[in-house]
mmCIF file of C-alpha atoms and ligand atoms in Angstrom:
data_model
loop_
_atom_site.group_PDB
_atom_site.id
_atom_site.type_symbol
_atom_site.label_atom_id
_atom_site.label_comp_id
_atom_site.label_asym_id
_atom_site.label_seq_id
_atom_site.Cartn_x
_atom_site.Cartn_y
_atom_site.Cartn_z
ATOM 1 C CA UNK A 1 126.185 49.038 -101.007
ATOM 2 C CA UNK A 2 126.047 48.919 -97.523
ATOM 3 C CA UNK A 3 128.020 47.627 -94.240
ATOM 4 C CA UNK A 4 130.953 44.886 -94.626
ATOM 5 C CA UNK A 5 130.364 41.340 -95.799
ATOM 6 C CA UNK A 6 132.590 40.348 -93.126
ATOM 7 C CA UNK A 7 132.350 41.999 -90.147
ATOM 8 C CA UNK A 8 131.019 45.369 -88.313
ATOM 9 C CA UNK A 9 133.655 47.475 -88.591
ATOM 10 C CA UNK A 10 133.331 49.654 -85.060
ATOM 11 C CA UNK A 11 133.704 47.968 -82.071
ATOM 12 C CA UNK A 12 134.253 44.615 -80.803
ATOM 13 C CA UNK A 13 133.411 41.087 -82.420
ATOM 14 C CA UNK A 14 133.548 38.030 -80.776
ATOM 15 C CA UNK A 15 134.249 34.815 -82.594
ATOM 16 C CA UNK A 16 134.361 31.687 -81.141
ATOM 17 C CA UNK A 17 137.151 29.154 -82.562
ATOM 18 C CA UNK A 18 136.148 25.834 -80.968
ATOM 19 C CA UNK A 19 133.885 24.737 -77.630
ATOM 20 C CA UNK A 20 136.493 26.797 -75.292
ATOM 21 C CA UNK A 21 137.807 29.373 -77.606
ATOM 22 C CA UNK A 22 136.884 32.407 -78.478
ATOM 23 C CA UNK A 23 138.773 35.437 -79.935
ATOM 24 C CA UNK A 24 137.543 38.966 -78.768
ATOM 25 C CA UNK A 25 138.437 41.100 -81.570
ATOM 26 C CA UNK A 26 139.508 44.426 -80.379
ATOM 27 C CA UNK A 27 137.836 43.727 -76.999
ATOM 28 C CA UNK A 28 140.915 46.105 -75.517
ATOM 29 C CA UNK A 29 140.769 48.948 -77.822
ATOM 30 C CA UNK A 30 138.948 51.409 -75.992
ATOM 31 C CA UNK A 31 141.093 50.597 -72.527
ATOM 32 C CA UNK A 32 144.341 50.400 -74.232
ATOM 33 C CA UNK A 33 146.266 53.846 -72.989
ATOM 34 C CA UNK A 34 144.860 53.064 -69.505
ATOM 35 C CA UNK A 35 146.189 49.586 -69.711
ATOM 36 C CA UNK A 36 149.146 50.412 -70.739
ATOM 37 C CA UNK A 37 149.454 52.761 -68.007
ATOM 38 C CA UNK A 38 148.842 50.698 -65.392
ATOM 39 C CA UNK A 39 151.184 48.006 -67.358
ATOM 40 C CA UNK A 40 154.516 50.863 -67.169
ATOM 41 C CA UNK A 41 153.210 51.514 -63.045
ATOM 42 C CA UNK A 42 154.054 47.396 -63.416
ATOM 43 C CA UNK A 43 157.309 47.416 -65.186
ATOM 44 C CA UNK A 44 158.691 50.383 -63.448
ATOM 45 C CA UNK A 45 158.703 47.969 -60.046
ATOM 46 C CA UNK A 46 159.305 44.695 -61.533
ATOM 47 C CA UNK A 47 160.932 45.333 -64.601
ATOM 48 C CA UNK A 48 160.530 42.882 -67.451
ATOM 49 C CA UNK A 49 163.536 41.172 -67.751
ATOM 50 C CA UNK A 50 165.148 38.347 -70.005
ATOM 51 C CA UNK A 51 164.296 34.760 -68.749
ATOM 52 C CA UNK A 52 166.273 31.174 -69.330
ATOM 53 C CA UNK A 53 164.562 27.992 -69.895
ATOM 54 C CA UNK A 54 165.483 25.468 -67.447
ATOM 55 C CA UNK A 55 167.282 23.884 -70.586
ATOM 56 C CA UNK A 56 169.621 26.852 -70.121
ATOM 57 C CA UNK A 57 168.505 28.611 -73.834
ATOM 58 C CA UNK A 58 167.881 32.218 -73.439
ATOM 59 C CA UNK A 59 164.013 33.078 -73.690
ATOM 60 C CA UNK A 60 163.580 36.145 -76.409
ATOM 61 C CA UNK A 61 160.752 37.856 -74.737
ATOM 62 C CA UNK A 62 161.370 40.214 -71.644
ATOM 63 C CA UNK A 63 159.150 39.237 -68.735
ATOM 64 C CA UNK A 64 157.767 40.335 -65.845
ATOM 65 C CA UNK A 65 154.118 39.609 -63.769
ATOM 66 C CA UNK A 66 152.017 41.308 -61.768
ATOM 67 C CA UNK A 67 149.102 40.089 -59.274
ATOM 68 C CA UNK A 68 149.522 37.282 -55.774
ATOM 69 C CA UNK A 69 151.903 34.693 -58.063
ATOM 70 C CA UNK A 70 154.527 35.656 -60.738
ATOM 71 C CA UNK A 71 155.866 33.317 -63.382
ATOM 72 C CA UNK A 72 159.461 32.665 -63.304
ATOM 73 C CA UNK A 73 161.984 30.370 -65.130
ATOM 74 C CA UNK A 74 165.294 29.476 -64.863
ATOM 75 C CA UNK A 75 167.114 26.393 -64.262
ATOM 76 C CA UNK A 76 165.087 25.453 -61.811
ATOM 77 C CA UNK A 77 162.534 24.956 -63.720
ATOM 78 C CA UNK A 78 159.391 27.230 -64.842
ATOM 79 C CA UNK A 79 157.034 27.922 -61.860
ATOM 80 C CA UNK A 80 154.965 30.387 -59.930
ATOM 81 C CA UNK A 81 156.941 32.785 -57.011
ATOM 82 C CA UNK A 82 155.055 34.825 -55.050
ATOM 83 C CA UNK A 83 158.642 37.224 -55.037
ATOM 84 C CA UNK A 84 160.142 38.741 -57.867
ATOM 85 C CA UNK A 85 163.437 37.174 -57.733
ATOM 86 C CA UNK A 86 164.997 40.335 -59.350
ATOM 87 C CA UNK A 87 163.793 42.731 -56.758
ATOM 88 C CA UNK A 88 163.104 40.618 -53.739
ATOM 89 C CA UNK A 89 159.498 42.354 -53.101
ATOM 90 C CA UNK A 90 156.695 40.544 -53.761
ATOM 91 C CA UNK A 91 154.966 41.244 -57.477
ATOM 92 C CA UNK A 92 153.336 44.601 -57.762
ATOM 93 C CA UNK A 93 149.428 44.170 -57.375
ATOM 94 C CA UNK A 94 147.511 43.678 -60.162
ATOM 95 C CA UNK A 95 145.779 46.794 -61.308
ATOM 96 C CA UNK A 96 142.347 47.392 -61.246
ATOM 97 C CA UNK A 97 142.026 47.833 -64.502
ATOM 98 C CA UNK A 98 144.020 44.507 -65.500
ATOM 99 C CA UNK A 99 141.691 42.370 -63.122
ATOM 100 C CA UNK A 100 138.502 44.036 -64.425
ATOM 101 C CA UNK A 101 139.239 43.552 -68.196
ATOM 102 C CA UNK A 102 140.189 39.807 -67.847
ATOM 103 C CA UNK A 103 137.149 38.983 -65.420
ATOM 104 C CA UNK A 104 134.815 40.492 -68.558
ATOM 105 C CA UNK A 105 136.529 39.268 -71.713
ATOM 106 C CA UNK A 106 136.117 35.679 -69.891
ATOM 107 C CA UNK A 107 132.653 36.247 -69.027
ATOM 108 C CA UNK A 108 132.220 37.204 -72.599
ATOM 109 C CA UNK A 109 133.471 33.808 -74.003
ATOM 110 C CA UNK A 110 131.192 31.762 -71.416
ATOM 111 C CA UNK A 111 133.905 31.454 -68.619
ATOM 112 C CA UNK A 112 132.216 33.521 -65.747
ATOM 113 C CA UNK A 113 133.745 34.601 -62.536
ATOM 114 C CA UNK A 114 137.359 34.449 -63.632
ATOM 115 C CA UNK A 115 139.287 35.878 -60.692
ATOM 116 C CA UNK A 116 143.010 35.694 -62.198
ATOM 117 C CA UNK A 117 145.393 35.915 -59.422
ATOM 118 C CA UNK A 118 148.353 36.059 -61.944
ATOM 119 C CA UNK A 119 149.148 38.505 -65.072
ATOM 120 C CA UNK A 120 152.312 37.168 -66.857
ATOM 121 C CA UNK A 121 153.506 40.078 -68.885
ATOM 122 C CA UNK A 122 155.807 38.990 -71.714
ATOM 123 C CA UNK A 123 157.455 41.679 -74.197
ATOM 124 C CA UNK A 124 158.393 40.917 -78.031
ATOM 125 C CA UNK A 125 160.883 42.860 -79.707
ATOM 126 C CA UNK A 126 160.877 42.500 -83.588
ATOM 127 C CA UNK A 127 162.414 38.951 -83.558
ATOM 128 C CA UNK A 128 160.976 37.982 -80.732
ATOM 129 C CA UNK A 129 158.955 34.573 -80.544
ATOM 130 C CA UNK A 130 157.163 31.443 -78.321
ATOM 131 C CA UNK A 131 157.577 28.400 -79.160
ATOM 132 C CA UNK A 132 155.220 25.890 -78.743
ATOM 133 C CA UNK A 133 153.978 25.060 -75.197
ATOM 134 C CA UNK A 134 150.897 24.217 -72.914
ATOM 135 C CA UNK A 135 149.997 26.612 -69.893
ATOM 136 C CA UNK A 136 150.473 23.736 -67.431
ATOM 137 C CA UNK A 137 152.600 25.281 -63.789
ATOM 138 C CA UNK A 138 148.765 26.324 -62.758
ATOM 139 C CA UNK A 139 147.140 24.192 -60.084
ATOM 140 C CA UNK A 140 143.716 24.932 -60.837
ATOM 141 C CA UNK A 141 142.802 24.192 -65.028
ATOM 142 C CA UNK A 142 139.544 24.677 -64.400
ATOM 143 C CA UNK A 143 140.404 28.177 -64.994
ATOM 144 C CA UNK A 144 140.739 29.990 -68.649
ATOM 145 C CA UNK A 145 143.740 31.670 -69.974
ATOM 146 C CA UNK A 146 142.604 35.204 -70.784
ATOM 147 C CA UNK A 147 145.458 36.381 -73.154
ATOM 148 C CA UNK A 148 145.355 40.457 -74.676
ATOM 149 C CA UNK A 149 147.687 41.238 -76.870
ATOM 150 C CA UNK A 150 148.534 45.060 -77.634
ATOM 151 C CA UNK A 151 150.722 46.607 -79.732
ATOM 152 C CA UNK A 152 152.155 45.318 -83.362
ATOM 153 C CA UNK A 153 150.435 42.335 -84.693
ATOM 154 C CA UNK A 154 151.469 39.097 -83.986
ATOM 155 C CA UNK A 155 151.192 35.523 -85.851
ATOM 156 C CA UNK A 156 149.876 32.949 -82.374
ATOM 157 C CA UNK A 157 149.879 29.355 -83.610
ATOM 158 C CA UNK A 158 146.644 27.328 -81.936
ATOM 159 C CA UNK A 159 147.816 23.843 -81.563
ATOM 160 C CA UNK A 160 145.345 21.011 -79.933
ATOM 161 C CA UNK A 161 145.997 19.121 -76.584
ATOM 162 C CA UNK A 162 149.036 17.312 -77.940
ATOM 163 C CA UNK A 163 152.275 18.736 -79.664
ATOM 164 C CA UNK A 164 152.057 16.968 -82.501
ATOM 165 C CA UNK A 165 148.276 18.372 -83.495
ATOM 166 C CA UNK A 166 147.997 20.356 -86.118
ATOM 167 C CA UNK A 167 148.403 24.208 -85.587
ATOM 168 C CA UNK A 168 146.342 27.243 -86.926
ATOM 169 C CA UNK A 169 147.862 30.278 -87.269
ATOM 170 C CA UNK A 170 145.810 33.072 -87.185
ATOM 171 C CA UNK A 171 146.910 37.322 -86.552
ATOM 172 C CA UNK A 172 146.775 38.642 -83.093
ATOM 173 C CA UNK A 173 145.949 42.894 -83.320
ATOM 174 C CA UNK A 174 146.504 45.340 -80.804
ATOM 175 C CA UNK A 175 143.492 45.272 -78.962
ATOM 176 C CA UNK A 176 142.681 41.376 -79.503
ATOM 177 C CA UNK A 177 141.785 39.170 -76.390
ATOM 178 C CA UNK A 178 142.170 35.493 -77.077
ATOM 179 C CA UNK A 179 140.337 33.266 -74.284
ATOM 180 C CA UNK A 180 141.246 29.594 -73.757
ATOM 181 C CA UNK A 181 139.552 27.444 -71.288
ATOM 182 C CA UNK A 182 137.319 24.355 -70.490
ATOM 183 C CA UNK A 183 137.601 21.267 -72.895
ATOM 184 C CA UNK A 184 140.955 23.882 -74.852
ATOM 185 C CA UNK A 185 142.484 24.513 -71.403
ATOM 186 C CA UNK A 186 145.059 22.687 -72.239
ATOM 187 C CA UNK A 187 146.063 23.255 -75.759
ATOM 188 C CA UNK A 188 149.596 24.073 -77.174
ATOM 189 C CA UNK A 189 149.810 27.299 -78.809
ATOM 190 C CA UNK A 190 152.935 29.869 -79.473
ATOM 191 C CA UNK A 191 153.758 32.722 -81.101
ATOM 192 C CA UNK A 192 156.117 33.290 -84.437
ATOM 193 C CA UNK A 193 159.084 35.638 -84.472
ATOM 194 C CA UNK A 194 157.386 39.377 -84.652
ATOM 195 C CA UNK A 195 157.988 41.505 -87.420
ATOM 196 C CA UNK A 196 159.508 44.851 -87.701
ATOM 197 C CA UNK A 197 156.510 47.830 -87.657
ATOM 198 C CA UNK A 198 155.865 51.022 -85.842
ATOM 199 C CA UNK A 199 152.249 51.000 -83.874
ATOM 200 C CA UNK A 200 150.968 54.604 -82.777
ATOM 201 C CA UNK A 201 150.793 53.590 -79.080
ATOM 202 C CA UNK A 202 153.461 51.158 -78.843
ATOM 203 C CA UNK A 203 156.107 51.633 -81.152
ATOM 204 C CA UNK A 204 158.390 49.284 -82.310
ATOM 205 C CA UNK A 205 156.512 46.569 -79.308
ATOM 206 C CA UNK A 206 154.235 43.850 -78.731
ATOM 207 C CA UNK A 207 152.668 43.282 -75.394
ATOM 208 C CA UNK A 208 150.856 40.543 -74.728
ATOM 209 C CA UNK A 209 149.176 39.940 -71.296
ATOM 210 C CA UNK A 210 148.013 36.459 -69.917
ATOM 211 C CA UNK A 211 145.908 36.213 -67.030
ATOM 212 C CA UNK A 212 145.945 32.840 -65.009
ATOM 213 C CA UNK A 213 144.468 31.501 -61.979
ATOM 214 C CA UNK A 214 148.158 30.009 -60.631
ATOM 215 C CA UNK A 215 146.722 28.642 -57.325
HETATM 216 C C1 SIN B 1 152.064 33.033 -73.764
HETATM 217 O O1 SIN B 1 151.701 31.948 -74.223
HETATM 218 O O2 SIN B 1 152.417 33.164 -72.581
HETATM 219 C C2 SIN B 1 152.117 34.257 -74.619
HETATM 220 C C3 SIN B 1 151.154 34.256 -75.749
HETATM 221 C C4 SIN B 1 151.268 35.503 -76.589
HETATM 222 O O3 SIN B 1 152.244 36.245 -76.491
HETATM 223 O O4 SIN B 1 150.348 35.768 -77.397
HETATM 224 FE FE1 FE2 B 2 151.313 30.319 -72.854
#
């Protein structure tokens, strides 16, 4: 017998889930101790911190941004600051390593020159969950959404462009890199309460990244 039915089992596979989809499976690997070093450089300026929606209901990731534009919500609404509100500074810049990763994994799913000017950093404790929602406080959609997730697995739910589509839910890995853009720009998607586990890198965490182009 030889090689997997399935899929090659070194390295990274793309697979593309509709016109403006594509899922980089464990595109990040290789990078992910630098990322995540340059992610804790991050977090020890701005350090993620527990957001409310403007509906008042406590958010149950921790969150915090890097790059020109940082997301922010609170009863204000959500929307882009280019201050951390927390620490007064603008965001920490956006790493090197962050920028270059999300420029290629677009360019590998057909969305080149992708020059995010926002990382959105959100952290999931076992528990932890999104619930369904478009990427919509950007002014420029002609952008993708270049998402990595690292850490334990996740379950992201891939609506269409209105709530009430049917979702698919398919398992986010450490090292995956979901890409959104074009004619899916604007799809509802979320992720389901993470479950308990113990990754080698990450511990008892997910991390999931999302690079925009806010403005
Ligand atoms: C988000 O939609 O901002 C986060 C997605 C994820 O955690 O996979
Ligand atoms: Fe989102």
């Amino acid at each position: 017998m030889s090689g997997s039915l399935f899929a090659p089992d070194d390295g990274p596979w793309a697979e593309r889930l509709a016109a403006g989809t594509v899922l980089l499976h464990g595109w990040a690997c290789a990078d992910a101790e630098r990322l995540l070093a340059a992610v804790d450089e991050v977090a020890r300026r701005s350090p993620p911190r527990g957001m409310a929606t403007p509906g008042g209901q406590a958010m149950s990731v921790t969150t915090t941004s890097c790059g020109d534009w940082g997301w922010v919500s609170d009863r204000r609404g959500y929307r882009y600051s280019a201050v951390d509100p927390d620490s007064g500074q603008p965001w920490p810049a956006m790493p090197a390593a962050l920028r270059a990763l999300a420029r290629d994994a677009a360019e590998a799913a057909g969305f080149p020159g992708f020059d995010p000017d926002a990382c959105l950093i959100n952290c999931y404790l076992p528990g932890a969950r999104m619930g369904l929602h478009q990427d919509k406080d950007e002014r420029d959609f002609s952008a993708p959404i270049v998402s990595v997730s690292l850490g334990l697995p996740a379950v992201f739910l891939l609506g269409g462009s209105r709530r009430a589509d049917p979702a698919a839910a398919m398992l986010l890995q450490h090292g995956d890199v979901l890409v959104w853009g074009g004619p899916d720009r604007m799809r509802f998607h979320g992720v389901k309460p993470v479950k308990p586990g113990e990754h080698p890198l990450l511990g008892g965490r997910r991390v999931n990244l999302t690079f925009r182009k806010a403005r």
